[in-house]
PDB file of C-alpha atoms in Angstrom:
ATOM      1  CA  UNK Q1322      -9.067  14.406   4.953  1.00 77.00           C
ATOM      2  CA  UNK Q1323      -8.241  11.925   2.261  1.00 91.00           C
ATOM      3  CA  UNK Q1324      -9.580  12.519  -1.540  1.00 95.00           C
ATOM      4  CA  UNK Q1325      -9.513   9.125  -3.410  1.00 97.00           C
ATOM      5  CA  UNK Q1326      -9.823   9.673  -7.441  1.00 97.00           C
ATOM      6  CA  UNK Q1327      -9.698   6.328  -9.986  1.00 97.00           C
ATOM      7  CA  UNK Q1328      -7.251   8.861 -12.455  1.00 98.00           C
ATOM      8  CA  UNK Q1329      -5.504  11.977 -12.739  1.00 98.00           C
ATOM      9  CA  UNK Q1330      -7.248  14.587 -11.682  1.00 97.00           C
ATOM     10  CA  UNK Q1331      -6.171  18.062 -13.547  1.00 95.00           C
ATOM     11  CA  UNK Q1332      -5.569  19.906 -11.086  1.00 93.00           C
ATOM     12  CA  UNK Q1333      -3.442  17.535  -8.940  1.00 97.00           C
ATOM     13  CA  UNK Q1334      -1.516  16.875 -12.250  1.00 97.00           C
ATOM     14  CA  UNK Q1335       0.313  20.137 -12.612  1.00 95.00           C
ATOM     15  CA  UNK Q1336       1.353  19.542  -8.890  1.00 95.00           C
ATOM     16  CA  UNK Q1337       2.725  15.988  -9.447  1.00 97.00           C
ATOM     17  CA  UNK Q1338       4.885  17.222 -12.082  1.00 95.00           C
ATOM     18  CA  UNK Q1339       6.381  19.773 -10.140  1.00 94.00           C
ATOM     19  CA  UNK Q1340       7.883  17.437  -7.420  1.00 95.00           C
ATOM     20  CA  UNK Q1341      11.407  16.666  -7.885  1.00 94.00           C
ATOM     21  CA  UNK Q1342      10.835  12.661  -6.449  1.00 96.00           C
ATOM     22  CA  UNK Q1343       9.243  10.081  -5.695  1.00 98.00           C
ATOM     23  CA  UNK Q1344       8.690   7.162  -4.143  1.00 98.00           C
ATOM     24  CA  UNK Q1345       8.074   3.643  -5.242  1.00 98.00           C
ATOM     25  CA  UNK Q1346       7.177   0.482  -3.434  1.00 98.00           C
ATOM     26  CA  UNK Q1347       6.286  -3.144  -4.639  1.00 98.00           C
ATOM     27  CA  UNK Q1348       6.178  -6.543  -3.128  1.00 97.00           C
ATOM     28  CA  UNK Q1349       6.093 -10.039  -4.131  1.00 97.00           C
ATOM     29  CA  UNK Q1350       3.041 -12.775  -3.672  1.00 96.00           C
ATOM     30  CA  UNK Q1351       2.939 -14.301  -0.306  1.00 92.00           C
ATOM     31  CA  UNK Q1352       3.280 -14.532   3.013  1.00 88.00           C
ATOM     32  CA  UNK Q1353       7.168 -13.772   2.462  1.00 88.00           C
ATOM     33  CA  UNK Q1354      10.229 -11.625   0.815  1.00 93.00           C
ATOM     34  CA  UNK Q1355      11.040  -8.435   1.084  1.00 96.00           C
ATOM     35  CA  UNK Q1356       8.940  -5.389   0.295  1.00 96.00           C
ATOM     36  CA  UNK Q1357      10.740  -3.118  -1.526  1.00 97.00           C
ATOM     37  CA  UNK Q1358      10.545   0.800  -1.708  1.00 97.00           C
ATOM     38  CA  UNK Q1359      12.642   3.328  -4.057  1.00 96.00           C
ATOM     39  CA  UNK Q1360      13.368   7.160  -4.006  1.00 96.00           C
ATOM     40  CA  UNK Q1361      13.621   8.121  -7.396  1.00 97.00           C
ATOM     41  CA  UNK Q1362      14.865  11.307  -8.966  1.00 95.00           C
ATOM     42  CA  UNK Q1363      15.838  13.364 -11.985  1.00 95.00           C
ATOM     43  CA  UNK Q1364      13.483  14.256 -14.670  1.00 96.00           C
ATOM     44  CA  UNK Q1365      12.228  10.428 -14.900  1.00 97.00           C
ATOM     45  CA  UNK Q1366       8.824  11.273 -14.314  1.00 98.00           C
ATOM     46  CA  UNK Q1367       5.624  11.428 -16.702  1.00 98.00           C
ATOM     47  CA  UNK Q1368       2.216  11.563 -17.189  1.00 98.00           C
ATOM     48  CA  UNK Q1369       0.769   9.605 -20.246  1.00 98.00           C
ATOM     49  CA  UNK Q1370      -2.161  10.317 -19.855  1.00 98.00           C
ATOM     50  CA  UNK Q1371      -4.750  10.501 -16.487  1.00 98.00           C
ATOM     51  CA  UNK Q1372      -5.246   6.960 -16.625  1.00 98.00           C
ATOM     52  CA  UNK Q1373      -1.786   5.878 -17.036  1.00 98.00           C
ATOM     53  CA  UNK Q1374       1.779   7.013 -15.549  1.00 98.00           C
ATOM     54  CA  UNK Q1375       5.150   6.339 -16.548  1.00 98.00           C
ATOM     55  CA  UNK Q1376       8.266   6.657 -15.401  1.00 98.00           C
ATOM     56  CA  UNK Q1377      12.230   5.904 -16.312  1.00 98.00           C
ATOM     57  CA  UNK Q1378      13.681   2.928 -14.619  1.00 97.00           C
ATOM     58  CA  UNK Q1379      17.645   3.835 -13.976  1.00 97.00           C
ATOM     59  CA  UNK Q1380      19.634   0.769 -13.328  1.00 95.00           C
ATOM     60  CA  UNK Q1381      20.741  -0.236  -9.498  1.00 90.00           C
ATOM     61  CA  UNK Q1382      22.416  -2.703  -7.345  1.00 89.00           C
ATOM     62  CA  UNK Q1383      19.061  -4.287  -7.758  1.00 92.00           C
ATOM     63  CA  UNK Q1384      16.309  -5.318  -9.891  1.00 95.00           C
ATOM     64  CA  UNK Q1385      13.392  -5.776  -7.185  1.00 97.00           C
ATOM     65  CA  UNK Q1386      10.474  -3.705  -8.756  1.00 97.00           C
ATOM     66  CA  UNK Q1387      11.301  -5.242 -11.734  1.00 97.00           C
ATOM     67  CA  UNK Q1388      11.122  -8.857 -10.117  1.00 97.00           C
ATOM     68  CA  UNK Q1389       7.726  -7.867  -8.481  1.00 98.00           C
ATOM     69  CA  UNK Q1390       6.403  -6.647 -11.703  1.00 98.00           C
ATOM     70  CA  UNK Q1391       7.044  -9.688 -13.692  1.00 97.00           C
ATOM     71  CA  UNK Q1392       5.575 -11.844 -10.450  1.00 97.00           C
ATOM     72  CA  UNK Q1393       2.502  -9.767  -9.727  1.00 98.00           C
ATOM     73  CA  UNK Q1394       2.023  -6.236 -11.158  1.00 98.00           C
ATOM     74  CA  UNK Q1395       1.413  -4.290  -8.311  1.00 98.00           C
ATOM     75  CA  UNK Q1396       3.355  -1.077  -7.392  1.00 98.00           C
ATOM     76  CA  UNK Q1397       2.073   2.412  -5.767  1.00 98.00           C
ATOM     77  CA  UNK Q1398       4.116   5.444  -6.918  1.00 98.00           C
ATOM     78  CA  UNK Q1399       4.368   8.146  -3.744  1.00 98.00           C
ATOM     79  CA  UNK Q1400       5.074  11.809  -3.594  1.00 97.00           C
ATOM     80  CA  UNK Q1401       5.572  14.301  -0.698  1.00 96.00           C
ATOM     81  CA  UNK Q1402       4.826  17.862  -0.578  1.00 92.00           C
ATOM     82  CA  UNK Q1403       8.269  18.501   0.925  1.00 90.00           C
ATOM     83  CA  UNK Q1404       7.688  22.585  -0.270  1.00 88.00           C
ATOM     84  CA  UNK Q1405       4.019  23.765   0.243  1.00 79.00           C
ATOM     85  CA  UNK Q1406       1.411  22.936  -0.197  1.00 84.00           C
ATOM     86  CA  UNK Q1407       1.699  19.701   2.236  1.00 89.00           C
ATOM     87  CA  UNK Q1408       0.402  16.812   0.445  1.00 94.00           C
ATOM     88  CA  UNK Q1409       0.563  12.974   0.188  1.00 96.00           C
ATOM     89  CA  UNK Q1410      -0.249  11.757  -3.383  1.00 97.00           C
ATOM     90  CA  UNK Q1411      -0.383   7.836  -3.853  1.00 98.00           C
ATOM     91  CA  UNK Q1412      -0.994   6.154  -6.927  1.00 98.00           C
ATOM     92  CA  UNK Q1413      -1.947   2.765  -7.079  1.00 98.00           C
ATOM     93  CA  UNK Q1414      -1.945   0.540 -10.381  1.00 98.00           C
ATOM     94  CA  UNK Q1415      -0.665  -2.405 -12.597  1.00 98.00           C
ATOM     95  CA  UNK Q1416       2.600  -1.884 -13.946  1.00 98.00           C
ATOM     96  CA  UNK Q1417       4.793  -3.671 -16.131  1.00 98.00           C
ATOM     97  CA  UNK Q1418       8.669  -2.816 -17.156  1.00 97.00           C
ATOM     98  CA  UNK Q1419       9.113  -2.164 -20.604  1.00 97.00           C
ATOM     99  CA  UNK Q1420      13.021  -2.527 -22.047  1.00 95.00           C
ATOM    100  CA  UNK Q1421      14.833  -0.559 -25.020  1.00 94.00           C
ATOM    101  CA  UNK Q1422      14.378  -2.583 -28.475  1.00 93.00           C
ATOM    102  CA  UNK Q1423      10.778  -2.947 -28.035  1.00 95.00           C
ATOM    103  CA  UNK Q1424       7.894  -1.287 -29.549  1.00 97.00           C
ATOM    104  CA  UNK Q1425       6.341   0.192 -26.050  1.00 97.00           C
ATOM    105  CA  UNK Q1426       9.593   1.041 -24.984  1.00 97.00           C
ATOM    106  CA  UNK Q1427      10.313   3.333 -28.145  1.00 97.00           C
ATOM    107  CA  UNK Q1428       7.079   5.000 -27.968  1.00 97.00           C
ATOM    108  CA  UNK Q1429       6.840   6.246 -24.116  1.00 98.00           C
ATOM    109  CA  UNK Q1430      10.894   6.699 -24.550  1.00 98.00           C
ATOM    110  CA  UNK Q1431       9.866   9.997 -27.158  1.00 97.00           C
ATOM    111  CA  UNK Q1432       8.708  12.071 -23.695  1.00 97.00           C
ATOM    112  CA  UNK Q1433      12.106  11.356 -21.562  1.00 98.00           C
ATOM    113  CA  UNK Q1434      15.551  12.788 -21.849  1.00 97.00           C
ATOM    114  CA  UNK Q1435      18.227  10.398 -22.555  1.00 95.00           C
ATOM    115  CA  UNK Q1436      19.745   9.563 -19.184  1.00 96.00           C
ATOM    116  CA  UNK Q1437      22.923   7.126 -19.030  1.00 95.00           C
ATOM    117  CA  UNK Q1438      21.878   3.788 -17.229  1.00 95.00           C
ATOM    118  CA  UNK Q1439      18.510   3.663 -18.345  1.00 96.00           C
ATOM    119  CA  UNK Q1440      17.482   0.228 -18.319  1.00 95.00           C
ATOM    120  CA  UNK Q1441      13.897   0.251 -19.065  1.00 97.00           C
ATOM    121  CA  UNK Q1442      10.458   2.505 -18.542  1.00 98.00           C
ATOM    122  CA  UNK Q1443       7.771   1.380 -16.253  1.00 98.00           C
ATOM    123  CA  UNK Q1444       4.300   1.859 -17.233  1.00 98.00           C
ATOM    124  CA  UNK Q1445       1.512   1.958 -14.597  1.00 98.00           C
ATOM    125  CA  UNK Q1446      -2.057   1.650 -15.318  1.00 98.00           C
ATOM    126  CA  UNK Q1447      -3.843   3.349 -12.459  1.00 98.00           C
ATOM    127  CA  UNK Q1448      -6.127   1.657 -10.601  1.00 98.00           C
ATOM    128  CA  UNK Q1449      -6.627   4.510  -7.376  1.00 98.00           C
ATOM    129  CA  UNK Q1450      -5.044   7.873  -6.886  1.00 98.00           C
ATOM    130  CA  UNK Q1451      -5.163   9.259  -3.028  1.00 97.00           C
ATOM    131  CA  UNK Q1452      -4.393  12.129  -1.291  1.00 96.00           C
ATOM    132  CA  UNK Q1453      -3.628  12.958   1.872  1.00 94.00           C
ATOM    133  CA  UNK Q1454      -2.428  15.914   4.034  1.00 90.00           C
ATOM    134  CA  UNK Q1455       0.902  15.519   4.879  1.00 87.00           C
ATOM    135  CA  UNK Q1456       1.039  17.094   8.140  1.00 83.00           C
ATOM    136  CA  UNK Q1457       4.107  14.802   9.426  1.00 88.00           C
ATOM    137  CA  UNK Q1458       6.231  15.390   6.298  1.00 87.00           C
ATOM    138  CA  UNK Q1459       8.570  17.757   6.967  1.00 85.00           C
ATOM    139  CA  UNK Q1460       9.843  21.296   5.083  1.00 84.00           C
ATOM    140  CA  UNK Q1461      12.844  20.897   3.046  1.00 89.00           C
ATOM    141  CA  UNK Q1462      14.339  22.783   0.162  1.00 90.00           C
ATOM    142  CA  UNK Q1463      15.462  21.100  -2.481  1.00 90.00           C
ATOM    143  CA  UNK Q1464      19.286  22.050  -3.491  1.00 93.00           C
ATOM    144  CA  UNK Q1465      19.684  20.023  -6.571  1.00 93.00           C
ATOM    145  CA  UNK Q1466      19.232  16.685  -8.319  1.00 93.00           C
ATOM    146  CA  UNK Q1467      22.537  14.382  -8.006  1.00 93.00           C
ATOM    147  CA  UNK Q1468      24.402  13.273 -10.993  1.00 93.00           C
ATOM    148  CA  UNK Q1469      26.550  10.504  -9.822  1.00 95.00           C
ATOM    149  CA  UNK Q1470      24.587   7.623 -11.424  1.00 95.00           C
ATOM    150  CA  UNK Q1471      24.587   9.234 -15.171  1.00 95.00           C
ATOM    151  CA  UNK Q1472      27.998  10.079 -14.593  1.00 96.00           C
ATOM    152  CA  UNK Q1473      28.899   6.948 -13.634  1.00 96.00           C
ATOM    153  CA  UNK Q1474      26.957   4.966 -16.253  1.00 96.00           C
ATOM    154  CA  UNK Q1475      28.628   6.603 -19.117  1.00 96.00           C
ATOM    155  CA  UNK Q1476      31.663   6.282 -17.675  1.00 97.00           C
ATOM    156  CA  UNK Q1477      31.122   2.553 -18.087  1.00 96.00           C
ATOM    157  CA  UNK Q1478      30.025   2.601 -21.148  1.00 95.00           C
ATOM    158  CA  UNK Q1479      26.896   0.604 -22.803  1.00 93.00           C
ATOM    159  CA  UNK Q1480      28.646  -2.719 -23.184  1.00 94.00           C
ATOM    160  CA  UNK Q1481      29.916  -2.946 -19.188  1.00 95.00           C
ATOM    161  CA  UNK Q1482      26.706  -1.538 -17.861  1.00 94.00           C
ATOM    162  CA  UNK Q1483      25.130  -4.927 -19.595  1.00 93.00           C
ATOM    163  CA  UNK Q1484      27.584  -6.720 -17.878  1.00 94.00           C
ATOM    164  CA  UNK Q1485      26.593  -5.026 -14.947  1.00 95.00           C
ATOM    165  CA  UNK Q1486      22.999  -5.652 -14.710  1.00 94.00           C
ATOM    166  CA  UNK Q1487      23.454  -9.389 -15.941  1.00 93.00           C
ATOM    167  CA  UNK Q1488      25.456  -9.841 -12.847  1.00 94.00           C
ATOM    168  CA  UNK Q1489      23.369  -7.279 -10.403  1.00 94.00           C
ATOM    169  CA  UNK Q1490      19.728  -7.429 -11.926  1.00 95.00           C
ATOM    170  CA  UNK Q1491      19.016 -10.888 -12.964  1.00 94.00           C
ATOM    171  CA  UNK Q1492      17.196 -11.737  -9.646  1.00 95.00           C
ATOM    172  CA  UNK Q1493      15.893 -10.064  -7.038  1.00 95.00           C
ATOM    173  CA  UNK Q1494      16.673 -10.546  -3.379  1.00 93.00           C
ATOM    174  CA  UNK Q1495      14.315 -13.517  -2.875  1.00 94.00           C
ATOM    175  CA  UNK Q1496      15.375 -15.018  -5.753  1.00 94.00           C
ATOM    176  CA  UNK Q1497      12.626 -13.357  -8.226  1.00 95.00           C
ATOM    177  CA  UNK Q1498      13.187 -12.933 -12.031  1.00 95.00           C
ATOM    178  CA  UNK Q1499      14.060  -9.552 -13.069  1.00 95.00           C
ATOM    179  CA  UNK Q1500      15.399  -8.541 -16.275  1.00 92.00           C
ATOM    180  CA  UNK Q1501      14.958  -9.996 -19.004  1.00 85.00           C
ATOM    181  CA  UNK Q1502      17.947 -10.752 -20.666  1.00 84.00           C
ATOM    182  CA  UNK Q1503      16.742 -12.385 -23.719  1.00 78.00           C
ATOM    183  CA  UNK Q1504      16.756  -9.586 -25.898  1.00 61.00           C
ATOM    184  CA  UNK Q1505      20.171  -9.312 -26.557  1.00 51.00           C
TER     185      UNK Q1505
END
């Protein structure tokens, strides 16, 4: 049976931060373009508080949440109960992409790790949190979180990765702002 909650319940928030990913999906206005959905990883994850989530945007071969963001705001952040105890946990909200240099930025940045390729933190402020049961999501073990894209972000080093997402992350698939470039 689904639970439906307008903020972070306590004791679903101990459980949330126990899950080593996540989903997230956003789409733009319209009729038309793509819908987009993420699996995200590593310790990128937070709760700011139970009416507001946040997590670490890593950069990509694309910018589409981003894009979708700007355009409309709307995004729902998914996790599976993959261990036990089965569970579906979607939260729905407004979010907004918030990039290093700026004030927001700097102040939700304090709860993450550094993690090379960062390109900026997404805020969400809830609007519905729902649960499900999960009985179709399968059993898995988790082994352990990947490191390529770190790795291969310092590797690169600041100045190419901003090369790199001027060239990648400027615009999304249907042709969408995403980053914003103007600060620097």
């Amino acid at each position: 049976m689904a639970s439906y909650y307008d903020s972070i319940p306590s004791h679903l928030a101990s459980w949330i931060e126990a899950q080593s990913m996540f989903f997230v999906a956003t789409a733009p206005s319209g009729d038309s373009g793509h819908i987009n959905l993420s699996p995200k990883g590593l310790d990128t994850f937070r709760i700011v508080d139970p009416h507001t989530i946040a997590y670490l945007d890593l950069v990509g071969s694309g910018a589409e949440t981003i894009a979708h963001l700007r355009q409309n705001g709307r995004i729902v952040v998914m996790f599976c109960g993959f261990d036990q105890p089965r569970r579906i946990l979607r939260i729905w909200g407004e979010g907004k992409a918030h990039y290093p240099g700026t004030a927001e930025h700097s102040l939700l940045a304090e709860s993450f790790p550094e993690i090379p390729g960062s390109r900026s933190i997404i805020r969400v402020a809830i609007t519905k949190l729902g649960t499900s049961c999960g009985g179709g999501v399968p059993l898995m073990e988790m082994v352990s979180q990947r490191d390529y894209l770190p790795t291969w972000a310092e590797k690169k080093g600041p100045d190419a990765m901003w090369e790199y997402q001027k060239e990648n992350n400027a615009l999304s698939l249907d042709g969408l702002p995403a980053m914003d470039f103007s600060r620097g």
